[in-house]
Amino acid sequence: MVTTEHTGIEHRATFCRICEPLCGMIATVEDGRLVALRPDKDHPLSTGFACQKGIAFSEVVNDPDRVTTPLRRTADGFEPVSWDDAMSDIADRLDRVVRTHGPGAVGWYMGNPGAFSYAHVMAIMAFIKGIGPGTHFFTASSQDTNCRLMASQLLYGTPTSVPIPDLTRTDLLVMMGANPVVSHGSFLTAPRIKDRMHDIVKRGGRVVVIDPRKTETAAQFEWCGIVPDTDALLLLSLLQVMFAEGLAHTREIDTVADGSGWLRAQVAPFTPEVTQAHTGVGPDTVRDLARDLATTPRAAVYGRLGTCVGRYGTLTSYLIDVVNLVAGNLDKPGGSVIVGMGMPAQRLVNIGMGAALRRTYQRTRSRIGGFRAIIGSEPAALMAKEMTTPGQRQIRAMFVSAGNPVLSVPNGDELEDALDSTDLAVGLDFYLTETTAHCDYVLPVTTMYERDDFALVFQQFQATPFRQVTDAVIAPVGQARQEWEIIGELITRMAGQSRVFSGLTAAGKALRRFGVPFTPRMFADVVIRTGAGGDWFGLRRGGLSHRKLARDLPHGKVLSPHLATGTLKSAIAYLRGRIRLEHSDIATEIASLLRTDQPDSYPLRMIGMREARSENSWMHNSALLMRGDRGHHGLMNADDAAELQIADGSEVCVSSPHGSITVPVTLTKDIMPGVIAVPHGWGHKGTGGWRLANQAGGANVNRLTSSDPDDVESLAGMAWLTGVPVRVEPV
Ligand SMILES: Nc1nc2c(c(=O)[nH]1)N[C@H]1C(S)=C(S)[C@@H](COP(=O)(O)OP(=O)(O)OC[C@H]3O[C@@H](n4cnc5c(=O)[nH]c(N)nc54)[C@H](O)[C@@H]3O)O[C@H]1N2
Ligand SMILES: Nc1nc2c(c(=O)[nH]1)N[C@H]1C(S)=C(S)[C@@H](COP(=O)(O)OP(=O)(O)OC[C@H]3O[C@@H](n4cnc5c(=O)[nH]c(N)nc54)[C@H](O)[C@@H]3O)O[C@H]1N2
Ligand code: SF4
Ligand SMILES: [Mo]
């Protein structure tokens, strides 16, 4: 909707895409320039809420440090070049790499903001498919969600069926490894999530937060402290109690799942007394929680980043769903629910997709470490080694879009050298970052407000089913272009020179012959029209299409007040339509749980910590967010610090077997003994072009994490980012 106050000023309804709630925003546009952002009061779910980052985003759009022309690296820095020069040189060099070394010499890393642009994701898929078999693909998900997807692949046969807690109806929410008061929720799209959690308490329910730190979320609800990276043991003990005390909903389990006998035998040794020594959670607490979960009619366990980035991410994610199943809470109102897109043939779509993705998983192995591919992606922790290790499929041309892996992936130093060693490195970003500074070309992209959007990836994680699309609210700043346009042009240029992409461009030509140039929006339209609430191309009167949403419903539309339940079968991709509990890979993980121990010289465990005014590595250049001289600091237990003679606010040296950093620490009682929390995304050091961020500096915490294949989680290739053994010393 556009309201014109007086000539030149417009207020346009749109939505924020920095993080997952996708809060409604009103953009004030003056003479084509985005001058302000404010929360949209008419958005049915965020109802006038937006966080500081969302509001500060106009500073990113208008940042004087923003890259707005293509840049080429020279011996002494970067120089602006024309799009045509940049694209023709990139196409030539890429063509040479593919001709000489084959498609396996090409790699792409897509970072977190990529997931918020459906067109960006689609274009990369087309690119990788077009280059040919063996092309390497990495995403931020191997530092985030791949194990959650893998657990779904094991249980339901497809990584795309991921349950979420039915937030608006639950009476007991157990949150493990998530801090939504700061993060605003993840794999759970729920605007005003903090309010929705307080609603649970208001209706007489409870929210229990299991976390090594008494976080901003834990402080507002009930906190249960846990030793980092031991959640799998806690979950096993919950299951042990449920089976031993006859609380397990056995009839229900056997109706929907195969393998309950196997499961029961697996969990039997893990009594709360056995697990307590590892988790630090007392047997009474475990028994009470098991009883509450199994007897509260509307209860759900939800796990997120903290349960994904330890050494057992897949096992832990698997066990969270299994606890929900055994407690009788899967696919129930107020329980844990797989949402899906609500397509009429959802089950058939899942069966087809699940079979294809399972086949890819079985057939592909990463060159380094032999890891299997989760939705076609490899472990990013091994990306540098894939560039530097000679042999077939060594990466020689590397693309990085919407990511800053030098700061976000283990061993950034190794990655900097690796990028420098390639024949071609190209970054698609609107900043010169610690990563893109190592690219031969940096191509300027539009920000989210300079492109149309439909948050495809997040539709199935909505706590309240909802649809919204947006047009671009301003034209691209400077010479910025959308990723899909850049990739599309590269595909066209390459197809002109070699045979790669000829299939894709033929399909594009065929469409154009019918008078329809292909745009990603066509795909979004099909999804909207065939999904829940869609118009089924005219068959359903009053239903939604992209056009209708854009034209008539600028603040979006709630599809129904609550999630649909009783839909489990359509989410299962196994032909039998039943959940599979028994997996030898899971048994192997369980067997290895008690074997791992802490090296003596690294007695503490490091965890991560997100901050309200940061978004991973990339919002440290906004004056609004950096006000008050913000800098990087860790958080340490006051008793541990006293023992080490460390004073509040002093600098400490944190070392792991892989590296060391120096960072000031704040002391607190609100963290488990033996644990230190250090935020990631800092460590700006002047290679990047963001001046304010560089001034703030900080340390790259991922110098402490491991890029050794032995430390990568075996089932989903997850980086090990929590519970990292460290030593802390005063400096
Ligand atoms: N303000 C802000 N918001 C963000 C981001 C940001 O950088 N800043 N990043 C966005 C991104 S990319 C994501 S993926 C989401 C993540 O959102 P969340 O999943 O909510 O993740 P975090 O906020 O990192 O919270 C993870 C919690 O897990 C705890 N933890 C660490 N190790 C363990 C463990 O072994 N067991 C248990 N039980 N807990 C553990 C940590 O103490 C922490 O409180 O946030 C998004 N939102
Ligand atoms: N130790 C530790 N490491 C972590 C984590 C942790 O908790 N602890 N968290 C992990 C998680 S969950 C994640 S998601 C990753 C994030 O890791 P990455 O995605 O690799 O890094 P970001 O810092 O999010 O960098 C995003 C980049 O994208 C650019 N950008 C923003 N919007 C757009 C856009 O629309 N298009 C393009 N082309 N570029 C854009 C920004 O300028 C920035 O340079 O970090 C992971 N690393
Ligand atoms: S919570 Fe996330 S989506 Fe909402 S305004 Fe803040 S950054 Fe944007
Ligand atoms: Mo993430």
PDB file of C-alpha atoms in Angstrom, residues 446-620:
ATOM      1  CA  THR A 446      20.579  -5.264  -3.851  1.00  0.00           C
ATOM      2  CA  THR A 447      19.472  -5.275  -0.217  1.00  0.00           C
ATOM      3  CA  MET A 448      16.151  -6.894   0.670  1.00  0.00           C
ATOM      4  CA  TYR A 449      14.254  -3.620   0.166  1.00  0.00           C
ATOM      5  CA  GLU A 450      15.475  -3.420  -3.427  1.00  0.00           C
ATOM      6  CA  ARG A 451      13.927  -6.725  -4.459  1.00  0.00           C
ATOM      7  CA  ASP A 452      10.514  -8.363  -4.478  1.00  0.00           C
ATOM      8  CA  ASP A 453      10.162 -11.300  -2.133  1.00  0.00           C
ATOM      9  CA  PHE A 454       8.225 -14.223  -0.805  1.00  0.00           C
ATOM     10  CA  ALA A 455       9.869 -15.958   2.163  1.00  0.00           C
ATOM     11  CA  LEU A 456       9.484 -19.430   0.693  1.00  0.00           C
ATOM     12  CA  VAL A 457      11.881 -21.239   3.042  1.00  0.00           C
ATOM     13  CA  PHE A 458      10.094 -20.016   6.170  1.00  0.00           C
ATOM     14  CA  GLN A 459       6.497 -20.776   5.185  1.00  0.00           C
ATOM     15  CA  GLN A 460       6.573 -24.189   6.833  1.00  0.00           C
ATOM     16  CA  PHE A 461       7.933 -22.873  10.115  1.00  0.00           C
ATOM     17  CA  GLN A 462       5.139 -20.411  10.798  1.00  0.00           C
ATOM     18  CA  ALA A 463       3.529 -20.781  14.206  1.00  0.00           C
ATOM     19  CA  THR A 464       0.445 -19.120  12.687  1.00  0.00           C
ATOM     20  CA  PRO A 465      -0.098 -19.968   8.998  1.00  0.00           C
ATOM     21  CA  PHE A 466       0.437 -16.737   7.090  1.00  0.00           C
ATOM     22  CA  ARG A 467       1.287 -15.434   3.617  1.00  0.00           C
ATOM     23  CA  GLN A 468       2.838 -12.131   2.591  1.00  0.00           C
ATOM     24  CA  VAL A 469       4.714 -10.971  -0.476  1.00  0.00           C
ATOM     25  CA  THR A 470       6.429  -7.685  -1.120  1.00  0.00           C
ATOM     26  CA  ASP A 471       7.543  -5.689  -4.101  1.00  0.00           C
ATOM     27  CA  ALA A 472      10.830  -3.843  -4.062  1.00  0.00           C
ATOM     28  CA  VAL A 473      10.235  -0.612  -2.134  1.00  0.00           C
ATOM     29  CA  ILE A 474      13.067   1.264  -3.823  1.00  0.00           C
ATOM     30  CA  ALA A 475      15.045   0.818  -7.045  1.00  0.00           C
ATOM     31  CA  PRO A 476      18.506  -0.784  -6.751  1.00  0.00           C
ATOM     32  CA  VAL A 477      21.021   1.581  -5.162  1.00  0.00           C
ATOM     33  CA  GLY A 478      23.924   2.492  -7.461  1.00  0.00           C
ATOM     34  CA  GLN A 479      24.691  -0.333  -9.857  1.00  0.00           C
ATOM     35  CA  ALA A 480      23.444  -3.074  -7.510  1.00  0.00           C
ATOM     36  CA  ARG A 481      21.721  -6.062  -9.085  1.00  0.00           C
ATOM     37  CA  GLN A 482      19.753  -8.991  -7.700  1.00  0.00           C
ATOM     38  CA  GLU A 483      21.628 -12.264  -7.312  1.00  0.00           C
ATOM     39  CA  TRP A 484      19.379 -14.130  -9.739  1.00  0.00           C
ATOM     40  CA  GLU A 485      19.988 -11.509 -12.392  1.00  0.00           C
ATOM     41  CA  ILE A 486      23.753 -11.760 -11.911  1.00  0.00           C
ATOM     42  CA  ILE A 487      23.708 -15.552 -11.955  1.00  0.00           C
ATOM     43  CA  GLY A 488      21.313 -15.553 -14.922  1.00  0.00           C
ATOM     44  CA  GLU A 489      23.680 -13.356 -16.905  1.00  0.00           C
ATOM     45  CA  LEU A 490      26.630 -15.557 -16.034  1.00  0.00           C
ATOM     46  CA  ILE A 491      24.666 -18.599 -17.204  1.00  0.00           C
ATOM     47  CA  THR A 492      23.797 -16.868 -20.486  1.00  0.00           C
ATOM     48  CA  ARG A 493      27.398 -15.781 -21.103  1.00  0.00           C
ATOM     49  CA  MET A 494      28.749 -19.225 -20.278  1.00  0.00           C
ATOM     50  CA  ALA A 495      26.192 -20.910 -22.528  1.00  0.00           C
ATOM     51  CA  GLY A 496      27.391 -18.708 -25.379  1.00  0.00           C
ATOM     52  CA  GLN A 497      30.939 -19.930 -24.879  1.00  0.00           C
ATOM     53  CA  SER A 498      30.633 -23.580 -23.951  1.00  0.00           C
ATOM     54  CA  ARG A 499      28.091 -26.346 -23.717  1.00  0.00           C
ATOM     55  CA  VAL A 500      27.438 -25.938 -19.995  1.00  0.00           C
ATOM     56  CA  PHE A 501      24.027 -24.486 -19.296  1.00  0.00           C
ATOM     57  CA  SER A 502      22.743 -25.187 -22.816  1.00  0.00           C
ATOM     58  CA  GLY A 503      19.821 -27.178 -21.341  1.00  0.00           C
ATOM     59  CA  LEU A 504      18.879 -24.340 -19.017  1.00  0.00           C
ATOM     60  CA  THR A 505      19.085 -21.642 -21.623  1.00  0.00           C
ATOM     61  CA  ALA A 506      17.052 -23.798 -24.031  1.00  0.00           C
ATOM     62  CA  ALA A 507      14.292 -23.963 -21.391  1.00  0.00           C
ATOM     63  CA  GLY A 508      14.502 -20.181 -20.975  1.00  0.00           C
ATOM     64  CA  LYS A 509      14.253 -19.708 -24.755  1.00  0.00           C
ATOM     65  CA  ALA A 510      11.250 -22.019 -24.985  1.00  0.00           C
ATOM     66  CA  LEU A 511       9.425 -19.987 -22.338  1.00  0.00           C
ATOM     67  CA  ARG A 512      10.260 -16.752 -24.099  1.00  0.00           C
ATOM     68  CA  ARG A 513       8.819 -18.166 -27.327  1.00  0.00           C
ATOM     69  CA  PHE A 514       5.473 -18.308 -25.491  1.00  0.00           C
ATOM     70  CA  GLY A 515       5.971 -14.657 -24.674  1.00  0.00           C
ATOM     71  CA  VAL A 516       6.853 -15.243 -20.991  1.00  0.00           C
ATOM     72  CA  PRO A 517      10.376 -14.402 -19.956  1.00  0.00           C
ATOM     73  CA  PHE A 518      11.188 -16.613 -16.961  1.00  0.00           C
ATOM     74  CA  THR A 519      11.283 -14.889 -13.592  1.00  0.00           C
ATOM     75  CA  PRO A 520      11.537 -16.571 -10.194  1.00  0.00           C
ATOM     76  CA  ARG A 521       8.264 -14.862  -9.278  1.00  0.00           C
ATOM     77  CA  MET A 522       6.440 -17.394 -11.484  1.00  0.00           C
ATOM     78  CA  PHE A 523       7.651 -20.121  -9.161  1.00  0.00           C
ATOM     79  CA  ALA A 524       6.543 -18.252  -6.037  1.00  0.00           C
ATOM     80  CA  ASP A 525       3.146 -17.770  -7.638  1.00  0.00           C
ATOM     81  CA  VAL A 526       2.721 -21.512  -8.259  1.00  0.00           C
ATOM     82  CA  VAL A 527       3.612 -22.271  -4.637  1.00  0.00           C
ATOM     83  CA  ILE A 528       1.163 -19.687  -3.300  1.00  0.00           C
ATOM     84  CA  ARG A 529      -1.651 -20.783  -5.610  1.00  0.00           C
ATOM     85  CA  THR A 530      -1.302 -24.516  -4.974  1.00  0.00           C
ATOM     86  CA  GLY A 531      -0.526 -24.295  -1.246  1.00  0.00           C
ATOM     87  CA  ALA A 532      -2.866 -23.738   1.707  1.00  0.00           C
ATOM     88  CA  GLY A 533      -5.178 -20.792   1.016  1.00  0.00           C
ATOM     89  CA  GLY A 534      -4.216 -20.703  -2.680  1.00  0.00           C
ATOM     90  CA  ASP A 535      -6.662 -20.036  -5.533  1.00  0.00           C
ATOM     91  CA  TRP A 536      -5.713 -23.263  -7.358  1.00  0.00           C
ATOM     92  CA  PHE A 537      -5.505 -21.237 -10.549  1.00  0.00           C
ATOM     93  CA  GLY A 538      -9.082 -20.068 -10.333  1.00  0.00           C
ATOM     94  CA  LEU A 539     -10.652 -23.282  -9.011  1.00  0.00           C
ATOM     95  CA  ARG A 540     -10.941 -21.867  -5.517  1.00  0.00           C
ATOM     96  CA  ARG A 541     -12.766 -18.566  -5.368  1.00  0.00           C
ATOM     97  CA  GLY A 542     -11.287 -15.961  -3.088  1.00  0.00           C
ATOM     98  CA  GLY A 543      -8.024 -17.907  -2.856  1.00  0.00           C
ATOM     99  CA  LEU A 544      -4.584 -16.365  -2.958  1.00  0.00           C
ATOM    100  CA  SER A 545      -2.169 -15.706  -5.785  1.00  0.00           C
ATOM    101  CA  HIS A 546       1.034 -13.670  -5.832  1.00  0.00           C
ATOM    102  CA  ARG A 547      -0.824 -10.884  -7.582  1.00  0.00           C
ATOM    103  CA  LYS A 548      -3.668 -10.845  -5.115  1.00  0.00           C
ATOM    104  CA  LEU A 549      -1.292 -10.739  -2.143  1.00  0.00           C
ATOM    105  CA  ALA A 550       0.779  -7.960  -3.689  1.00  0.00           C
ATOM    106  CA  ARG A 551      -2.189  -5.870  -4.775  1.00  0.00           C
ATOM    107  CA  ASP A 552      -4.904  -6.402  -2.149  1.00  0.00           C
ATOM    108  CA  LEU A 553      -3.135  -7.698   0.963  1.00  0.00           C
ATOM    109  CA  PRO A 554       0.001  -5.610   1.521  1.00  0.00           C
ATOM    110  CA  HIS A 555       0.111  -6.442   5.252  1.00  0.00           C
ATOM    111  CA  GLY A 556      -0.239 -10.157   4.517  1.00  0.00           C
ATOM    112  CA  LYS A 557      -2.950 -12.654   5.340  1.00  0.00           C
ATOM    113  CA  VAL A 558      -3.401 -15.096   8.200  1.00  0.00           C
ATOM    114  CA  LEU A 559      -4.591 -18.366   6.665  1.00  0.00           C
ATOM    115  CA  SER A 560      -5.978 -19.889   9.852  1.00  0.00           C
ATOM    116  CA  PRO A 561      -5.657 -19.114  13.548  1.00  0.00           C
ATOM    117  CA  HIS A 562      -3.889 -22.379  14.358  1.00  0.00           C
ATOM    118  CA  LEU A 563      -1.740 -25.063  12.810  1.00  0.00           C
ATOM    119  CA  ALA A 564      -3.459 -28.037  11.213  1.00  0.00           C
ATOM    120  CA  THR A 565      -2.853 -31.305  13.075  1.00  0.00           C
ATOM    121  CA  GLY A 566      -3.577 -34.923  12.194  1.00  0.00           C
ATOM    122  CA  THR A 567      -1.496 -34.372   9.069  1.00  0.00           C
ATOM    123  CA  LEU A 568       1.527 -36.483  10.017  1.00  0.00           C
ATOM    124  CA  LYS A 569       1.025 -39.079   7.318  1.00  0.00           C
ATOM    125  CA  SER A 570       1.261 -36.553   4.502  1.00  0.00           C
ATOM    126  CA  ALA A 571       4.606 -35.375   5.922  1.00  0.00           C
ATOM    127  CA  ILE A 572       6.159 -38.847   5.813  1.00  0.00           C
ATOM    128  CA  ALA A 573       8.102 -39.654   2.672  1.00  0.00           C
ATOM    129  CA  TYR A 574       8.622 -43.345   3.321  1.00  0.00           C
ATOM    130  CA  LEU A 575       6.281 -45.401   1.142  1.00  0.00           C
ATOM    131  CA  ARG A 576       4.890 -47.225   4.173  1.00  0.00           C
ATOM    132  CA  GLY A 577       3.811 -43.857   5.533  1.00  0.00           C
ATOM    133  CA  ARG A 578       5.301 -44.674   8.934  1.00  0.00           C
ATOM    134  CA  ILE A 579       8.025 -43.067  11.043  1.00  0.00           C
ATOM    135  CA  ARG A 580      11.278 -45.064  11.167  1.00  0.00           C
ATOM    136  CA  LEU A 581      12.852 -45.125  14.599  1.00  0.00           C
ATOM    137  CA  GLU A 582      15.487 -47.792  14.047  1.00  0.00           C
ATOM    138  CA  HIS A 583      18.736 -46.675  12.397  1.00  0.00           C
ATOM    139  CA  SER A 584      22.156 -48.212  12.803  1.00  0.00           C
ATOM    140  CA  ASP A 585      23.700 -44.728  12.457  1.00  0.00           C
ATOM    141  CA  ILE A 586      21.731 -43.581  15.497  1.00  0.00           C
ATOM    142  CA  ALA A 587      22.781 -46.666  17.476  1.00  0.00           C
ATOM    143  CA  THR A 588      26.416 -45.890  16.642  1.00  0.00           C
ATOM    144  CA  GLU A 589      26.031 -42.305  17.864  1.00  0.00           C
ATOM    145  CA  ILE A 590      24.369 -43.424  21.096  1.00  0.00           C
ATOM    146  CA  ALA A 591      27.128 -45.936  21.713  1.00  0.00           C
ATOM    147  CA  SER A 592      29.790 -43.245  21.358  1.00  0.00           C
ATOM    148  CA  LEU A 593      28.122 -40.733  23.713  1.00  0.00           C
ATOM    149  CA  LEU A 594      29.707 -41.824  26.968  1.00  0.00           C
ATOM    150  CA  ARG A 595      33.115 -42.405  25.446  1.00  0.00           C
ATOM    151  CA  THR A 596      34.066 -38.812  24.690  1.00  0.00           C
ATOM    152  CA  ASP A 597      35.974 -36.904  27.310  1.00  0.00           C
ATOM    153  CA  GLN A 598      37.587 -33.553  27.865  1.00  0.00           C
ATOM    154  CA  PRO A 599      41.333 -33.020  27.256  1.00  0.00           C
ATOM    155  CA  ASP A 600      42.962 -32.059  30.615  1.00  0.00           C
ATOM    156  CA  SER A 601      44.746 -29.000  29.313  1.00  0.00           C
ATOM    157  CA  TYR A 602      41.466 -27.465  28.109  1.00  0.00           C
ATOM    158  CA  PRO A 603      39.219 -27.719  31.174  1.00  0.00           C
ATOM    159  CA  LEU A 604      36.496 -25.208  30.241  1.00  0.00           C
ATOM    160  CA  ARG A 605      33.813 -25.426  27.577  1.00  0.00           C
ATOM    161  CA  MET A 606      32.998 -22.606  25.223  1.00  0.00           C
ATOM    162  CA  ILE A 607      29.492 -21.866  23.969  1.00  0.00           C
ATOM    163  CA  GLY A 608      28.120 -19.156  21.657  1.00  0.00           C
ATOM    164  CA  MET A 609      26.004 -16.131  22.461  1.00  0.00           C
ATOM    165  CA  ARG A 610      23.880 -13.952  20.175  1.00  0.00           C
ATOM    166  CA  GLU A 611      23.430 -10.259  20.845  1.00  0.00           C
ATOM    167  CA  ALA A 612      20.319  -8.152  20.315  1.00  0.00           C
ATOM    168  CA  ARG A 613      22.175  -5.551  18.265  1.00  0.00           C
ATOM    169  CA  SER A 614      24.218  -7.923  16.068  1.00  0.00           C
ATOM    170  CA  GLU A 615      23.205 -10.129  13.183  1.00  0.00           C
ATOM    171  CA  ASN A 616      25.951 -12.695  12.867  1.00  0.00           C
ATOM    172  CA  SER A 617      28.899 -10.724  11.405  1.00  0.00           C
ATOM    173  CA  TRP A 618      27.161  -8.134   9.344  1.00  0.00           C
ATOM    174  CA  MET A 619      25.406  -5.348  11.199  1.00  0.00           C
ATOM    175  CA  HIS A 620      28.393  -3.909  13.012  1.00  0.00           C
TER     176      HIS A 620
END
